[in-house]
Amino acid sequence: MIGALSSRLSISLRLALRELRGGLSGFYIFLACIALGTGAIASVNSVSRAITGAIASQGQTLLAGDMRFELDNREATPEELAFLQRYGEVSISTGLRSMARLPDGSQQALVEAKAVDEAYPLYGKVTADPDRPLSQLLGRDGDVYGALAAPLLLERLGIQPGTELLLGNLKVRITGTLVTEPDAISEGFGFAPRLLLSREALIASGLVQNGSLVEHAYKIKLTDPALRGTLATTANRELPSAGWSIRTSDRAAPSLTENVDRFSQFLTLVGLTALIVGGVGVANAVRAFLDAKRTTIATFKCLGAPATVVTLIYLIQILLIGMVGIVIGLAMGAVAPFVALGFLRDILPVPAEATIYPAALGMAALFGLLTTFAFAILPLGHARRVPATALFRDQSFDQARLPSWPYLLAGSAALAALAGLAIYAADDRFIAIVFLGAVAAAFVLLRLVAAGIAALARRSPRVNSPALRLAIGNIHRPGALTPSVVLSLGLGLALLVTLALIDGNLRRQLTGTMMENAPNFFFVDIQGSEREGFVDILKQNSPQGTIQQVPMLRGRILAFNGQDVSQMNVPPGGRWVLRGDRGITYQEKPPENSRLAQGEWWPADYAGEPLVSFSAEEAEELGLKLGDTVTVNVLGRNITAKISNFRQIEWESLSINFVMVFSPNTFRGAPHAWLATLTDANATPADEGRILRAVTNAYPTITSVRVKDALDIAEQLVGQLATAIRAAAAVALVASVLVLAGALASGNRARTHDAVILKTLGGTRRMLMRAFSYEYMILGVATAIFALAAGSLSAWFVVARIMKLPVTFMPDVAVVTLVVALVLTVGIGLAGTWRILGQKAGPVLREL
């Protein structure tokens, strides 16, 4: 048994290799589809592994320490500082947002101020221009302190190094420009340019007050690096009320790592979509290849070759050709880090030297191999079932029955393995499952759409135009191009429509709805003694403006129902609530732009146990219910409150709102600052500039954030992400175009016969061109309608259900989709048809 199988395999391999000597004619689209999809997956994952690997390997530099202990709104107590100093050298840095302004008050800008001590940085180096020791650049000269400014700050204020600025109550001199700081990535995203100064200078500025939004970071260069894995546990055990956020150098930038992983997962799924779309091209190419080999297959069978040998011959050929495409794709993936890292070097941490990532390439190769096998096995099963006599008579395998169950089982197993691999490799497996389910549903729907188009064409009334009548007949006849065209183009266009509508709705929210409804300003770090004078200034400069004020504290969630949140398996949608400190407040009445969804609000004179109102959406993500308890560390104290109600929050309004709102008795007597907004729909940019100058000059320690500036930055980020996503989606569209070209090419043989017969019967080339144009136009419009419907539904789900934003349909997207569909179908179709119409009748008729 084993010997016979080995003999058949040997013969099949020998014959397969012999046939491949004729070259790869007819398989170039096959190769392009596999290479494109495999290359996309290999490239995305190679670049992702390069970035995440760099974050892990450069952890000490990116963190500027072995460990980082962060406290918000308060400094470490002598006991806490002594604990940290017990384990190594400690560097302290303090960060906050504030306003930097020219001494004459004519210009001001929001800055991310960072104050460092003499030990900073423990690892890495600050690069400045001029290149001098940090102690000299940040040193004191009389009553003026030195500071380094990011180039963007100099550009916004229109100044040069040597200029003096006011920061709070302090005068600083810009001694140079800040080129790089080693721990910038681990500090997180900033909405404003950096201003680096000494801790002594920041203390003198008067910006650090009770309730100010200040982050104090204590970084340790461990005497014993082996303690890195256990020191966090020791710290929480010995100082349970410290409430600090602890990070180690092996997770220097967890948010960045998560975002890179998520983005690469999305792009991998888009690449997989391109590969699956390319799989349709594989099936078309295999079917056309077997059709061209029908006489050879018939000869093999007539000479007594078992069906298994015939199948093995062509399976081996197809897998070998598929491996060529995979190797091309892997070459693209291997080169990708060397190209991409050059562009990313100034933005993200990347390795000093790019390398090849075998795991990423191996996964891409497996995706490509499974796709090749899954989409090739069914056409091979068709060829196996057709007898030799039928092969001599028929032109193709279109009339063959379904392949036998082993081929169906093998194809299903390969597709299941492909889906399983995608889910296994995903960071968020639920998203992967939903994505793959949507792709599978799209395939089924596209088949139904194609069947529906054919059914409508079959039942359409007879028309007078011969060209249109021929086009309608071509749509529903046996062996029609309808399924291939709709399937190949529909998925790529639907993906593009989805991404275009998501991008358009996000931009509309940022530049339209949010801009119209958002406040003009957020004001932070307002001290209680400043509130009255601050409000008077706003009323004087914006008499019609609406002012909203709330008390503002910062707190870190430590536990739910007594369970440490760091030990909980939190879904991705709720992780942001637990990451770092959250803004919290207390109020007697429910906040504006929110409504009670469940539970009751506390009475105005409530004096019982601490209560908290939680955001309904985030509570659902975290699995919370009424009556659960939340433990929060605020100013070094652990406070446990019971959830009394849930609120539905309109986050898109950008009004003041918080995930957690506590009953007023919870923080009675606690030091805190105030947060305020000013909303004036009639304020012009000149009015906003006047308001900003008035507030900053009168109260230099109050931080003013112009909402339009923040939204502009957000729009830029959305634009950058959209560009990357569109580039990835373009891969899927290119795959669709290749498959479309392959599908049309595979039908050229039958089209040639039809054209020759029609020309013999008196049909003119002009009439045939009109007929084919009508056919391609009908198919293009039908595919565009499906893509619009499917893409709009997908975009609605993402924007409305996941992002919780209003959705607007965009007619321009519909028009572009329709035009693209028509250009591709009609253009590619006629390009191939023109060559067909030039065939001479004699040679073709002799073959019939």
PDB file of C-alpha atoms in Angstrom, residues 63 118 134 165 192 210 221 281 312 324 327 387 459 492 523 549 619 720 776 787 792 809:
ATOM      1  CA  LEU A  63      12.017  54.534  30.338  1.00  0.00           C
ATOM      2  CA  GLU A 118      20.608  66.458  38.169  1.00  0.00           C
ATOM      3  CA  LEU A 134      22.272  69.469  30.503  1.00  0.00           C
ATOM      4  CA  LEU A 165       9.690  83.504  28.238  1.00  0.00           C
ATOM      5  CA  ALA A 192       1.701  70.555  23.058  1.00  0.00           C
ATOM      6  CA  ASN A 210      -2.638  71.844  45.752  1.00  0.00           C
ATOM      7  CA  LYS A 221      18.536  52.568  38.282  1.00  0.00           C
ATOM      8  CA  GLY A 281      -7.936  34.514  -8.655  1.00  0.00           C
ATOM      9  CA  LEU A 312      -1.479  14.853  -7.873  1.00  0.00           C
ATOM     10  CA  VAL A 324       7.068  30.879  -6.212  1.00  0.00           C
ATOM     11  CA  VAL A 327       8.724  33.427  -2.035  1.00  0.00           C
ATOM     12  CA  PRO A 387     -14.530  11.353 -17.628  1.00  0.00           C
ATOM     13  CA  ARG A 459     -36.440  37.390 -16.711  1.00  0.00           C
ATOM     14  CA  GLY A 492     -12.335  45.108  -2.631  1.00  0.00           C
ATOM     15  CA  PHE A 523      -9.252  75.919  31.671  1.00  0.00           C
ATOM     16  CA  GLN A 549     -17.141  74.864  36.353  1.00  0.00           C
ATOM     17  CA  ALA A 619     -19.183  49.783  33.162  1.00  0.00           C
ATOM     18  CA  GLN A 720      -2.077  59.839   9.073  1.00  0.00           C
ATOM     19  CA  TYR A 776     -19.516  45.215 -18.341  1.00  0.00           C
ATOM     20  CA  ALA A 787     -20.270  47.572  -2.462  1.00  0.00           C
ATOM     21  CA  SER A 792     -22.277  51.534   4.283  1.00  0.00           C
ATOM     22  CA  PHE A 809     -23.900  58.855   4.323  1.00  0.00           C
TER      23      PHE A 809
END
